Coordinates of C-alpha atoms and ligand atoms in Angstrom, one line a residue:
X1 CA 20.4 -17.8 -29.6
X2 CA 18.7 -17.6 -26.2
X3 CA 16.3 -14.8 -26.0
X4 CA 16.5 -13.1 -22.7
X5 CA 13.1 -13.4 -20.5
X6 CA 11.4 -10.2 -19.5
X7 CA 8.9 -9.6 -16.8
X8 CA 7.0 -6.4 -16.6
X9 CA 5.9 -4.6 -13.8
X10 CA 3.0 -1.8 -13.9
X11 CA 1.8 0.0 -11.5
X12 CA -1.5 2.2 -11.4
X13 CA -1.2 4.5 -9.0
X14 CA -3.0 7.6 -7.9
X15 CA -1.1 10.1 -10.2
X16 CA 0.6 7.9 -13.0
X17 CA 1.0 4.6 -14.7
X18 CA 4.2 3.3 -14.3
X19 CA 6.4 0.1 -16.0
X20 CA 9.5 -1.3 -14.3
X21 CA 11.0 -4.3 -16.5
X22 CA 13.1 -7.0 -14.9
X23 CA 15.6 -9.5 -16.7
X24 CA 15.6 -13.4 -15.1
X25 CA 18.8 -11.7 -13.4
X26 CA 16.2 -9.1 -11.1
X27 CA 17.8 -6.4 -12.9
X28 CA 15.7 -3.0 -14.0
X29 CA 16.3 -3.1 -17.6
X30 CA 13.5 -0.5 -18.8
X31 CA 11.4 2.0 -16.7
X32 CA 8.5 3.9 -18.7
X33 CA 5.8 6.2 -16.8
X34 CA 2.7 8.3 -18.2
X35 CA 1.5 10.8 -15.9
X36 CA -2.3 11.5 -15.6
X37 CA -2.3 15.4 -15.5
X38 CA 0.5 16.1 -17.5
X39 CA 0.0 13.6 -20.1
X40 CA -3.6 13.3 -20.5
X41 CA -5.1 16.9 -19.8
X42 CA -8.8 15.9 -21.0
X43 CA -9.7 13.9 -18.2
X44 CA -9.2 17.7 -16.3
X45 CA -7.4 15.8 -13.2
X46 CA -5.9 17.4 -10.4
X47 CA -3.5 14.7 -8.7
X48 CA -5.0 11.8 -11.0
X49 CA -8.5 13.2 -9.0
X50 CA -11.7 14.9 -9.2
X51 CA -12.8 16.0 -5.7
X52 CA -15.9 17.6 -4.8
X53 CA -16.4 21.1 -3.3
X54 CA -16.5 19.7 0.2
X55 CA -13.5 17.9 -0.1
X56 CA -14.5 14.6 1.1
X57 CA -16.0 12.7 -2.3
X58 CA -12.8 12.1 -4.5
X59 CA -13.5 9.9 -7.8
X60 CA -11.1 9.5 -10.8
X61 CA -12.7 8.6 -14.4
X62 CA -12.1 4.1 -15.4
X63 CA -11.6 5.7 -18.8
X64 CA -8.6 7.9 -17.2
X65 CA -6.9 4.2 -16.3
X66 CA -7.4 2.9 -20.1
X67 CA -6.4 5.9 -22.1
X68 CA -2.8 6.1 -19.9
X69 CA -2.8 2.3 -20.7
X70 CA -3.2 3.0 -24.4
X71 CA -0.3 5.7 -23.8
X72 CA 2.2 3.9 -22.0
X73 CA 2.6 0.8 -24.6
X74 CA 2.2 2.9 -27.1
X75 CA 5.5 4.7 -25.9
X76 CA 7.3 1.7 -24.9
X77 CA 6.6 0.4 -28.8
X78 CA 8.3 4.5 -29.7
X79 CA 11.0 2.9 -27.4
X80 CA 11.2 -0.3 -29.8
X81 CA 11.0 -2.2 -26.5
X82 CA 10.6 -5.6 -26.8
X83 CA 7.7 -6.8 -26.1
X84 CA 7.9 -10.5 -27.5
X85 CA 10.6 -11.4 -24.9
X86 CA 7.6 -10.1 -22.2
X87 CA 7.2 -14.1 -20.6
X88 CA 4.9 -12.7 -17.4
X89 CA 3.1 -8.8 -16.5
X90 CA 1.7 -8.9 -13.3
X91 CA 0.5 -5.2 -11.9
X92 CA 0.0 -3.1 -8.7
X93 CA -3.4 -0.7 -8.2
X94 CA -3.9 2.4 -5.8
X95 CA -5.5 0.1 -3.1
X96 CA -9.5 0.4 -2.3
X97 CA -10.7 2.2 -5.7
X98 CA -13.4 0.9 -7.6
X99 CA -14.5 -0.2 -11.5
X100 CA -18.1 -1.0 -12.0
X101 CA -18.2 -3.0 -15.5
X102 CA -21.7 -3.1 -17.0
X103 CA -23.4 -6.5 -17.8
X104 CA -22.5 -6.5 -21.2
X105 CA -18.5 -5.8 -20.9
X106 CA -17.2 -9.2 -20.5
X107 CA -18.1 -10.0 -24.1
X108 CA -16.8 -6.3 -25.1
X109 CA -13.2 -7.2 -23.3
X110 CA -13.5 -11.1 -24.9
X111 CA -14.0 -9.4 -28.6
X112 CA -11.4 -6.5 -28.3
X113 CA -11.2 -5.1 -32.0
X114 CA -7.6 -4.7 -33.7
X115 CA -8.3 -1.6 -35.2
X116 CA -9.4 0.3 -32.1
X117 CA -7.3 1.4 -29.0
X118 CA -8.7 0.3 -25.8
X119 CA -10.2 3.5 -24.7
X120 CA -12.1 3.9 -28.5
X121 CA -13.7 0.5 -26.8
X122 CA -14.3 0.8 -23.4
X123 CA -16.3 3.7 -23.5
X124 CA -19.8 1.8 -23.0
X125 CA -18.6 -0.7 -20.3
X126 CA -18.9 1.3 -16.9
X127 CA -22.1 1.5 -15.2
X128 CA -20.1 4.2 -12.6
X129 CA -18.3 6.9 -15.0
X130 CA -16.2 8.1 -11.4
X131 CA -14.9 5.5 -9.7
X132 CA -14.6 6.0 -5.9
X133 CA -11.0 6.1 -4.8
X134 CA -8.7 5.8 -1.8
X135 CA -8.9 9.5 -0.7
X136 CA -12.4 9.6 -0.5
X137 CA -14.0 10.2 3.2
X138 CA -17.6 10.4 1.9
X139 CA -18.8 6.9 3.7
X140 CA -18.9 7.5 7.0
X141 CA -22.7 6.5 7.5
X142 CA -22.3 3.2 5.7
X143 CA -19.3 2.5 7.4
X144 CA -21.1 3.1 11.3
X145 CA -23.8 0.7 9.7
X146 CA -21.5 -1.8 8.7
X147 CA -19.6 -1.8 12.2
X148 CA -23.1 -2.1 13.8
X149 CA -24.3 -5.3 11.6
X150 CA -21.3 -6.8 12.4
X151 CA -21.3 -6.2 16.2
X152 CA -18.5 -3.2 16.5
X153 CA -15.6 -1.9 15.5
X154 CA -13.0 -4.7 16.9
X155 CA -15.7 -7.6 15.4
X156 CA -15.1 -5.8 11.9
X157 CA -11.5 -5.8 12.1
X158 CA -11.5 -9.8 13.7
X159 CA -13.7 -10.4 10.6
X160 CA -11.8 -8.3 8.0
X161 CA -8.8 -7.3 9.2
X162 CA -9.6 -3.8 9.8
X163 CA -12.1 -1.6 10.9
X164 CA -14.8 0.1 8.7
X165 CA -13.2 2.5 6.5
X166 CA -14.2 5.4 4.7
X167 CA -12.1 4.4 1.7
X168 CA -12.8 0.5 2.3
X169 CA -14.1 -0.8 -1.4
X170 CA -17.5 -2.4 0.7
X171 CA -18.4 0.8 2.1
X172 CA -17.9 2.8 -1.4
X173 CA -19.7 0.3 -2.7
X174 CA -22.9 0.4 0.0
X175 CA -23.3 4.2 -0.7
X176 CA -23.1 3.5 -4.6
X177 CA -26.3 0.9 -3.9
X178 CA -27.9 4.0 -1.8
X179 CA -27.4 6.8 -4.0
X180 CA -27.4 5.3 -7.6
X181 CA -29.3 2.3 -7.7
X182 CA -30.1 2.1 -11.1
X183 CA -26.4 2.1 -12.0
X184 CA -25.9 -0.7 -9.5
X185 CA -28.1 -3.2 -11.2
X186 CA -26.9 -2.2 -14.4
X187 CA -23.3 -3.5 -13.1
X188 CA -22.2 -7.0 -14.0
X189 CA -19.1 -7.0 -11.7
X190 CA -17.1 -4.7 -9.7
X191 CA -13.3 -4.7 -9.7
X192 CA -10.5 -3.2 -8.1
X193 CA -7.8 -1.0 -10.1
X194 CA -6.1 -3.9 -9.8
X195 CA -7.8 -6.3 -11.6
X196 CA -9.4 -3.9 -14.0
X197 CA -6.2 -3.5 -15.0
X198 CA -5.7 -6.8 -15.5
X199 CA -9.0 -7.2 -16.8
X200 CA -7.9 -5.3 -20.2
X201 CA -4.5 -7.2 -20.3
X202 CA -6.7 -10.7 -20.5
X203 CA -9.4 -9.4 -22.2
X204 CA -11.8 -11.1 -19.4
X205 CA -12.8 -10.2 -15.9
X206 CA -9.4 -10.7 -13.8
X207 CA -10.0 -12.5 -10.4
X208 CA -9.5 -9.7 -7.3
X209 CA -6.1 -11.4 -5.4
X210 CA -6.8 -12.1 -1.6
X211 CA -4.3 -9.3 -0.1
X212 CA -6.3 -6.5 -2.1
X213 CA -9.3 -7.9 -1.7
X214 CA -8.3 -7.4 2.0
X215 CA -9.4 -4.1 1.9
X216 CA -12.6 -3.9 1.0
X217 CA -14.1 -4.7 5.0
X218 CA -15.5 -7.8 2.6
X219 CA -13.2 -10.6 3.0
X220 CA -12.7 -13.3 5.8
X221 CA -9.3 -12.4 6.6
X222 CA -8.9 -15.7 7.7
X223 CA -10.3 -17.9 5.6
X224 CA -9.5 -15.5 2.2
X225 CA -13.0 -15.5 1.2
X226 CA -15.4 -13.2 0.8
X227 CA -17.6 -12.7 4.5
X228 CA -21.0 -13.8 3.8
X229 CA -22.6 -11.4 6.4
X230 CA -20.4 -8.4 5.4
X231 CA -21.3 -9.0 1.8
X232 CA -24.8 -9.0 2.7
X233 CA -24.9 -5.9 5.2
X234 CA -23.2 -3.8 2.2
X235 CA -25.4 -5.0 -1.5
X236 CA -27.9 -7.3 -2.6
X237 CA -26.4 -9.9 -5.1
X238 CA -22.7 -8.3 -4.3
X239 CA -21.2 -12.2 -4.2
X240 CA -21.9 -12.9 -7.8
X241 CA -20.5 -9.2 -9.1
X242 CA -17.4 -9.6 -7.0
X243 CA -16.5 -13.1 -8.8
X244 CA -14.0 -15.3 -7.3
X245 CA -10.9 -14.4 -5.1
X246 CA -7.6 -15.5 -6.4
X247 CA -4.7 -16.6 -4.8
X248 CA -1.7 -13.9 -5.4
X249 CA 0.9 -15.9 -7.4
X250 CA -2.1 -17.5 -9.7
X251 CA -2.6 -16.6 -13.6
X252 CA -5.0 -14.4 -14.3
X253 CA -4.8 -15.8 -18.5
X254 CA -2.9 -15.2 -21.5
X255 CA -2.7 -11.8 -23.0
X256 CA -5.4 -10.9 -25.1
X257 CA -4.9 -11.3 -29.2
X258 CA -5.6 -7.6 -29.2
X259 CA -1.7 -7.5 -27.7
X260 CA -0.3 -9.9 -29.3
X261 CA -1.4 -8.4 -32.5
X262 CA -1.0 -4.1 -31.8
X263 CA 2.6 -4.6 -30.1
X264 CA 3.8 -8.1 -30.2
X265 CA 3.8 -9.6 -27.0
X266 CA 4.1 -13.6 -27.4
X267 CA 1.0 -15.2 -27.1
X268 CA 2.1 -17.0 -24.1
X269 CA 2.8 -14.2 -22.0
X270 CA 0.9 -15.3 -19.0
X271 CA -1.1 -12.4 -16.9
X272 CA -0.4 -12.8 -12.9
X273 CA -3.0 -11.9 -10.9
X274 CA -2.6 -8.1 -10.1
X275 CA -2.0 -6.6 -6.4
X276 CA -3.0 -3.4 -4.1
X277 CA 0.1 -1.5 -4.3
X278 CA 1.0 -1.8 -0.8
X279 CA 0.9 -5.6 -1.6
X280 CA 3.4 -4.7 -4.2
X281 CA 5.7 -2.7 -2.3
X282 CA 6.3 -5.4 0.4
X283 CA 7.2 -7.7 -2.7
X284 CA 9.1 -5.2 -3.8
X285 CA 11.1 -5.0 -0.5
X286 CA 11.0 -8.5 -0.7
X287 CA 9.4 -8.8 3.0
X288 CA 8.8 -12.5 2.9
X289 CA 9.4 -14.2 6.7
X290 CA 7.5 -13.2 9.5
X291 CA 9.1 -10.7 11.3
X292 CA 10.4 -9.0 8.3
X293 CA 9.5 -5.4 8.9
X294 CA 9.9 -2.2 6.5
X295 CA 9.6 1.5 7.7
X296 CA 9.3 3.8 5.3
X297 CA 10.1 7.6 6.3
X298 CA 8.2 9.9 4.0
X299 CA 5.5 12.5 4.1
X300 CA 3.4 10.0 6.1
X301 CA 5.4 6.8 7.3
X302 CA 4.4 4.0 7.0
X303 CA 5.1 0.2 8.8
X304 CA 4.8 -2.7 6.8
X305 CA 5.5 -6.4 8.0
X306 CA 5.1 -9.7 7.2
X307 CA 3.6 -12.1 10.0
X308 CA 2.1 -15.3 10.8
X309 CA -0.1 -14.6 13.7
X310 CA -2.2 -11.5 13.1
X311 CA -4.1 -9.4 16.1
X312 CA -6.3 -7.5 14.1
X313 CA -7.1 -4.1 15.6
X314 CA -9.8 -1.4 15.5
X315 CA -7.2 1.4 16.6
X316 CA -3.8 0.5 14.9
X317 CA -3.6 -0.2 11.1
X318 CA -4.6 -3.1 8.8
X319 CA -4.4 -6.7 8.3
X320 CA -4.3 -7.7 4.5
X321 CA -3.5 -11.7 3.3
X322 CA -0.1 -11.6 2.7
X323 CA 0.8 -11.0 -1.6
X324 CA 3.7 -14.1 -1.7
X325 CA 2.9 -16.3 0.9
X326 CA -0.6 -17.8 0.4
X327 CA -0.6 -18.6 4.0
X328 CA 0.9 -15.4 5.6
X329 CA -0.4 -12.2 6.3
X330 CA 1.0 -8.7 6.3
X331 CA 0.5 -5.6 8.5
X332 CA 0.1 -2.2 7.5
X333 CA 0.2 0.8 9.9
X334 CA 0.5 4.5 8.9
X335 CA 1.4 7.4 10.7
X336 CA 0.5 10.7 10.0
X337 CA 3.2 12.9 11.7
X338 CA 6.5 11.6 9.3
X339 CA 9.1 14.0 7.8
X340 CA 6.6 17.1 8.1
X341 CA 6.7 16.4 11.7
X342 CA 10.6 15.9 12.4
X343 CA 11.5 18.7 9.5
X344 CA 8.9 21.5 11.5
X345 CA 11.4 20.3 15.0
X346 CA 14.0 20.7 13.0
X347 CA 13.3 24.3 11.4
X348 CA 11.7 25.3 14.7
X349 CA 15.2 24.4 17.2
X350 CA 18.1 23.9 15.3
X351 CA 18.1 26.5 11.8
X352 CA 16.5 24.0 9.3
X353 CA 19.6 22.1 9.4
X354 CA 20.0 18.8 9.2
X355 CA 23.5 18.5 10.5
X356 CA 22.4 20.1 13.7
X357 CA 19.6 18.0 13.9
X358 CA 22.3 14.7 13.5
X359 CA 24.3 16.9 15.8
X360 CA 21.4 17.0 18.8
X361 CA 21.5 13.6 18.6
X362 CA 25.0 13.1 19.0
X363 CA 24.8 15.2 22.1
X364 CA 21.8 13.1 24.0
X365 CA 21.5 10.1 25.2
X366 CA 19.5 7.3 24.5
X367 CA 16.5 7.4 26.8
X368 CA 16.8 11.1 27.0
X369 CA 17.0 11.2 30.3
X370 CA 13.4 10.2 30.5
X371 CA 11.9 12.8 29.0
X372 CA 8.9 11.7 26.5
X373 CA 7.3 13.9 24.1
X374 CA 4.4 13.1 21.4
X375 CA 4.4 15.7 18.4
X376 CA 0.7 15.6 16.8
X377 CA 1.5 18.4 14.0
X378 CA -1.2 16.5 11.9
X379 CA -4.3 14.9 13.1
X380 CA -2.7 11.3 13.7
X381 CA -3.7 8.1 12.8
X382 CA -2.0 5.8 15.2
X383 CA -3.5 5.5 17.4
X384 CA -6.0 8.0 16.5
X385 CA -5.5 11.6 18.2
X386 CA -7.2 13.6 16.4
X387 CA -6.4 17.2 18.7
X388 CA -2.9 18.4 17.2
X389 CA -0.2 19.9 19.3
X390 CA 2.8 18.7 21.5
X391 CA 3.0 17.2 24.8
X392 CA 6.4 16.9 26.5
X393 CA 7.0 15.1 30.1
X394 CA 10.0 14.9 32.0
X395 CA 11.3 11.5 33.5
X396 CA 8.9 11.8 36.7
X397 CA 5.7 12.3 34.1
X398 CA 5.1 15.7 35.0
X399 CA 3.8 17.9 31.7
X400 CA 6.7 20.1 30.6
X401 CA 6.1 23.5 28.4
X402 CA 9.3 22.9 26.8
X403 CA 12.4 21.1 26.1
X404 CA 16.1 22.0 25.9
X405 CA 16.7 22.2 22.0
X406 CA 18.8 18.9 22.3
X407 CA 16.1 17.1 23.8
X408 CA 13.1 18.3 21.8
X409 CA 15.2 16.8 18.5
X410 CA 15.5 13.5 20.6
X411 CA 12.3 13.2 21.6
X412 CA 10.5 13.7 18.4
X413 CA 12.9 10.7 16.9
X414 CA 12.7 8.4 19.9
X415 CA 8.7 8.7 20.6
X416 CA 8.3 8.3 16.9
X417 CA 9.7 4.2 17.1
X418 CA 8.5 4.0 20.9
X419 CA 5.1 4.4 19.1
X420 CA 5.9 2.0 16.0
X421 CA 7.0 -0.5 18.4
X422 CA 4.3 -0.2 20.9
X423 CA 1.4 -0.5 18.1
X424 CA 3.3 -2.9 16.0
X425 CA 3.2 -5.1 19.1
X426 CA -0.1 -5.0 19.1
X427 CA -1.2 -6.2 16.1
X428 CA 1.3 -9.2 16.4
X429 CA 4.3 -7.9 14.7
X430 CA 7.7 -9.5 16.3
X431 CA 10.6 -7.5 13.8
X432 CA 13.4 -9.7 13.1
X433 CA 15.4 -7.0 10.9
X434 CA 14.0 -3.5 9.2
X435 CA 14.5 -2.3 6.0
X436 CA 14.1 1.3 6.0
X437 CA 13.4 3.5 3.3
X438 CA 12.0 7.0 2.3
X439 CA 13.6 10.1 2.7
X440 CA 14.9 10.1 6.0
X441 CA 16.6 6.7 5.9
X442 CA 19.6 8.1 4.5
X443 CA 20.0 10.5 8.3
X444 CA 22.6 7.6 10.3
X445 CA 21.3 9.5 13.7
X446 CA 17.7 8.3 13.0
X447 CA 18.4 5.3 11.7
X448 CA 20.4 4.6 15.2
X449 CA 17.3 5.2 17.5
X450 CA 15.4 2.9 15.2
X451 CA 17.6 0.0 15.4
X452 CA 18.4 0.5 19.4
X453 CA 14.5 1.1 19.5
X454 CA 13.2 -2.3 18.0
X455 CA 17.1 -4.1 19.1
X456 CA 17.1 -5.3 15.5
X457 CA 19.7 -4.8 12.4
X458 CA 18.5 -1.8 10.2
X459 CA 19.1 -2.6 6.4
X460 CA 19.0 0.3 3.9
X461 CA 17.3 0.5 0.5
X462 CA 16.7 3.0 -1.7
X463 CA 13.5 2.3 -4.0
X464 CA 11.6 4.9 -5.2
X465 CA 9.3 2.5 -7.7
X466 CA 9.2 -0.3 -5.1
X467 CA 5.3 -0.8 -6.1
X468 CA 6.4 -1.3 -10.1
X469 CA 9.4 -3.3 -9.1
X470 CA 7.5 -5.6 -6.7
X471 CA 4.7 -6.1 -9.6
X472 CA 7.5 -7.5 -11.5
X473 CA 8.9 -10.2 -9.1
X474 CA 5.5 -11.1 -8.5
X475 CA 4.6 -11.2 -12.6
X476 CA 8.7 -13.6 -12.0
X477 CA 7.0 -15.1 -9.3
X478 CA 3.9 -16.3 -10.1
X479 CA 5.2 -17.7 -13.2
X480 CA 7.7 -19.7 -11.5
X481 CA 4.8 -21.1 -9.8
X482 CA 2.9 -22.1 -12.9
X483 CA 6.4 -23.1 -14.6
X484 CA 6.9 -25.7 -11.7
X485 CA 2.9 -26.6 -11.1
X486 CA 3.6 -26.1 -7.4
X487 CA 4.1 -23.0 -5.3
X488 CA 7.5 -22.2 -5.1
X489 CA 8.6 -19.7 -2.0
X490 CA 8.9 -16.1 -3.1
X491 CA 12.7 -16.1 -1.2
X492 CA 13.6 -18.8 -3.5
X493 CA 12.3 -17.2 -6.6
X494 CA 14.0 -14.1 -5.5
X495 CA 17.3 -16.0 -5.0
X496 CA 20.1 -14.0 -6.5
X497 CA 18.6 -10.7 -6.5
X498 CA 20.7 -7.9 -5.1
X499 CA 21.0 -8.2 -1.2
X500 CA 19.9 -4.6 1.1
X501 CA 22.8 -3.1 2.7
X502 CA 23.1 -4.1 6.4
X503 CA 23.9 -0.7 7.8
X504 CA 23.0 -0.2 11.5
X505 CA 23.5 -3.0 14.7
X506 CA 21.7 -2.5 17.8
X507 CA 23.2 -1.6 20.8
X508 CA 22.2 -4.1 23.3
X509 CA 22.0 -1.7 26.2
X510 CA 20.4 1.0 24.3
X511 CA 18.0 -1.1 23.3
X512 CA 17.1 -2.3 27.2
X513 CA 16.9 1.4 27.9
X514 CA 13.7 1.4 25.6
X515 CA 12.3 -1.3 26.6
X516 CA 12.5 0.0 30.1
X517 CA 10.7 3.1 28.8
X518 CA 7.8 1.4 27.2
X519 CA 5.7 1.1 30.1
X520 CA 5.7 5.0 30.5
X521 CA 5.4 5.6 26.6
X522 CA 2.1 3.4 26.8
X523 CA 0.6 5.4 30.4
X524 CA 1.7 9.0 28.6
X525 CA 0.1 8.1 25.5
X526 CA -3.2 7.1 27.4
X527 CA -3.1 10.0 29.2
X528 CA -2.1 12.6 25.6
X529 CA -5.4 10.5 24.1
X530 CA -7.9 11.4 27.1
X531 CA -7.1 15.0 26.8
Ligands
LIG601 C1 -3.8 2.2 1.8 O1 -4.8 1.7 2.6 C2 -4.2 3.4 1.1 O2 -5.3 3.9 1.2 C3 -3.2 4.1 0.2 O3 -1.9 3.7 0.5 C4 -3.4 3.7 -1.3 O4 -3.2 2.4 -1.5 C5 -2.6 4.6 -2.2 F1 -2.7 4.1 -3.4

C-alpha cells in the first residue's frame, strides 16, 4: 500500500502556534493551533507579550515558544494524527524576535532526554529569559548609531535592504550588548523564532534562512551574507553567534530521536530551513515571478511582491531575499491607514453601511473628477506622516474642507492604490497581476479601483493561515529540492495546486485616467508631508 506523504507546516506567530498539513496533492488535510494566553496562562501573556509600563519594550519568554511546542504535538498525537507519514516540516516565525542560547545548549538540544518534554529541558539554555520581539520600539538610539556608522539612512537600507529599525534583530541585539553584557558573553548563538524553532525540531542550532535573516539591518542584501561592518557597528564577536546563513529551500537535518521516539515521526523526516512569516506568506500565496504582487486589506495592509531588481528605500518598506527563489528578492510595504481607515469613511458618510459605501462608488467616476484626498486616521508608515488628519484637494490643487459624501468614499479608495502604486514604484516593483486578500477583498467596488489603478488582473484568495500553509509548500518544497539534488523552481513544485480565482480586468481607459493622476498624487503628497 502506498502511504500518503505529509508535509507539515508550523507557524510561530505572535499570539499562537499553528500547524497546517498538506497532502503531495497541496490539499489541507489537518489544521491544529495552541494559543499562548488561552492555552498556557503561566507565562501571564497579554497578546503572546509582556510589555513594559512605557509601552515601548515588548519581550515574550523562549520558554513560552517551547511549552506551546510541547502542547501542540502533544494534541496532534490526542488527534491520532499521523505523524510517521510526516516526509518534510518546515516552519514560519514572527519576523525580527530574538533567542539567545547559552554556550552550553547545543550539546543540551544534541542529547534531548526521552523521558522529558522539551520545556522540562530547555530551561537552562537562554542567556536572555525575554526575548525582544517585533513590537518593541525600545532601540531607537542604537538604531541612529547604526545609520550613522554606516553613512545614513539610504546607505543602511542599500546595505540591508531597509533602514534601521526599532524592531530590526541587530539593533535589539546592540542594546542587549549595552544593557546586559554579562548575559551577552554568556550567549553561544543568537537565533530567530524561526530557527529556534527549528533548532528544537533537529536538535542542533538551525541555520537563520537568507529572507529572515533580511531583517535584522545585518545582512548584505545583495550578496546574502552577513555585512561585515554592520555586524561589527552592532556586537563584538556577533559573526561567530549568528552561525551560517542558509539558503531557504536547504535542510536544516533530520528530526531529532527525541521525535521520532515521543510521537513517531520517521526518522527521515527532513527539517527545511524555517522562514520569517512574511516569507511564509508570499509562499503561501505562491508569489513566485517578479511582478507577482499581493495586497492584503486588513487592519494594516500590507504589499508584498516578488522582484528581480530591488531599489531599496529609506522611506518606503523593506527588501528581504526572496524565501523560493535563491536569486530573487521580495518587497514588503505596510500601510498603517487599512480597513480602520476606509470603515471610519464609511461610518462617518454613508451609515456604517457597506452597500452604500459600494453604492458611492457606483455613483463616481474613476478619477473623481480630480479630487485627491489623503486620510492619515493613524500615524502612517508610508511614507512616513506622522501628523494624523485628512487633506482633501479639488482637481485645480486647491485644499478643500470637505467632499460631497460620494466623493469622500472615492477618494479614500482611489488615494489608497495611487499611494501603493506610487511607493511600490519606487522600490522597483513592476505588478504583473495582484492577488488580493484580507477582509476587504471580498468588496467588488474596491477591488475595481485596484485593478484599473495598477491596469493589472486582480485574483482573489481567501487564506486566513497563509503563513502555516506557505511553511508547508516550503517544508514540499525544499524537499523536492533535496529529492532531485538540484533546485527545482517553487512554480514547478507547486504545479497542480489549486489556481486563485481571476476575478477583476482592468479597464484600459480607467487605468490611463490614473496614470494621468499620478503626477499630482506625488506633488499633493509632498506638499500633505511638509505640513
Ligand atoms: C514585519 O516586519 C513585522 O514586523 C511583522 O509583520 C511581524 O513579522 C509579525 F510577526
Amino acid at each position: 500500500m502506498n502511504v500518503i506523504p505529509l508535509f507539515l507546516g508550523l507557524d510561530s506567530s505572535t499570539q499562537s502556534l499553528k500547524a497546517s498539513v498538506i497532502d503531495d496533492q497541496f490539499k489541507v488535510v489537518a489544521e491544529f493551533a495552541v494559543n499562548f494566553d488561552a492555552d498556557l496562562p503561566a507565562f501571564k501573556t497579554q497578546g503572546g507579550v509582556h510589555k513594559s509600563a512605557d509601552g515601548l519594550t515588548v519581550t515574550s519568554p523562549p520558554q513560552l515558544w517551547v511549552a506551546a511546542l510541547d502542547l501542540l504535538f502533544e494534541r496532534m498525537k490526542a488527534a491520532r494524527f499521523p505523524f510517521a507519514q510526516v516526509v518534510a516540516v518546515s516552519g514560519s516565525g514572527q519576523q525580527h524576535g530574538s533567542v539567545f542560547f547559552k554556550k552550553n545548549a547545543r550539546t543540551a538540544l544534541q542529547h534531548l532526554k526521552p523521558g522529558l518534554t522539551l520545556f522540562e529541558q530547555t530551561r537552562d539554555l537562554f542567556s536572555v529569559d525575554a526575548s525582544p520581539i517585533w513590537m518593541d520600539s525600545s532601540t531607537t538610539s542604537q538604531c541612529r548609531a547604526l545609520e550613522t556608522a554606516l553613512g545614513g539612512p539610504q546607505a543602511v537600507a542599500d546595505l540591508t535592504g531597509s533602514r534601521a529599525f526599532e524592531r530590526f534583530t541587530g539593533n535589539q541585539i546592540a542594546k542587549i550588548v549595552q544593557t546586559r553584557r554579562p548575559a551577552y558573553e554568556e550567549t553561544g548563538r543568537i537565533a530567530l523564532v524561526s530557527s529556534f524553532i527549528a533548532s528544537l525540531l533537529i536538535g542542533d542550532h538551525a541555520p537563520i534562512d537568507v529572507s529572515d535573516g533580511s531583517g535584522m539591518n545585518l545582512m548584505d542584501i545583495r550578496n546574502k551574507s552577513w555585512a561585515r561592518r554592520a555586524l561589527e557597528s552592532t556586537a563584538p564577536g556577533l559573526e561567530s553567534r549568528l552561525g551560517p546563513l542558509a539558503a531557504s529551500h536547504s535542510v536544516a537535518g533530520r528530526i531529532h530521536a527525541w521525535f521520532t521516539g515521543r510521537y513517531g515521526f520517521s526518522p527521515d523526516c527532513q527539517v527545511i530551513v524555517f522562514s520569517g512569516d512574511n516569507p511564509c506568506s508570499l509562499a503561501g500565496l505562491r508569489l513566485q515571478k517578479a511582478g507577482d504582487v499581493a495586497i492584503s486589506l486588513g487592519t494594516s495592509d500590507t504589499l508584498f511582491a516578488t522582484l528581480s531588481d530591488p531599489k531599496p528605500s529609506a522611506s518606503e518598506g523593506h527588501i528581504f531575499a526572496s524565501p523560493v527563489d535563491p536569486a530573487g528578492y521580495m518587497a514588503m510595504i505596510v500601510y498603517k491607514n487599512g480597513s480602520l481607515t476606509r470603515e471610519d469613511v464609511r461610518n462617518r458618510v454613508v451609515g456604517g453601511s457597506w452597500e452604500k459605501f459600494a453604492a458611492a462608488l457606483a455613483q463616481t467616476q474613476p478619477g473623481n473628477g480630480g479630487h485627491i484626498g489623503f486620510f492619515i486616521k493613524e500615524p502612517e508608515i508610508t511614507p512616513p506622516i506622522l501628523k494624523t488628519g485628512i487633506h482633501r484637494f479639488d482637481a485645480h490643487d486647491k485644499p478643500l474642507a470637505r467632499f460631497s459624501p460620494e466623493v469622500e468614499v472615492r477618494a479614500v479608495v482611489e488615494g489608497q492604490f495611487l499611494s501603493m502604486r506610487l511607493h511600490s514604484a519606487h522600490v522597483g516593483i513592476q505588478p504583473a497581476m495582484i492577488l488580493a486578500t484580507g477582509g476587504a477583498s471580498v468588496e467588488p467596488g474596491i477591488l475595481r479601483i485596484m485593478s484599473d489603478v495598477f491596469g493589472v488582473p486582480v485574483f482573489t484568495a481567501d487564506k486566513p493561515n497563509s503563513a502555516a500553509l506557505g511553511a508547508a509548500y516550503r517544508a514540499l518544497h525544499g524537499w523536492l529540492c533535496q529529492k532531485q539534488g538540484k533546485f527545482v523552481p517553487f512554480a514547478e513544485a507547486l504545479t497542480g495546486a489549486p489556481p486563485f480565482l481571476r476575478t477583476m480586468e482592468p479597464d484600459l481607459r480607467a487605468h490611463a485616467v490614473y496614470s494621468e493622476m499620478m503626477n499630482r498624487y506625488e506633488m499633493l503628497e509632498k506638499k500633505v508631508i511638509e505640513t
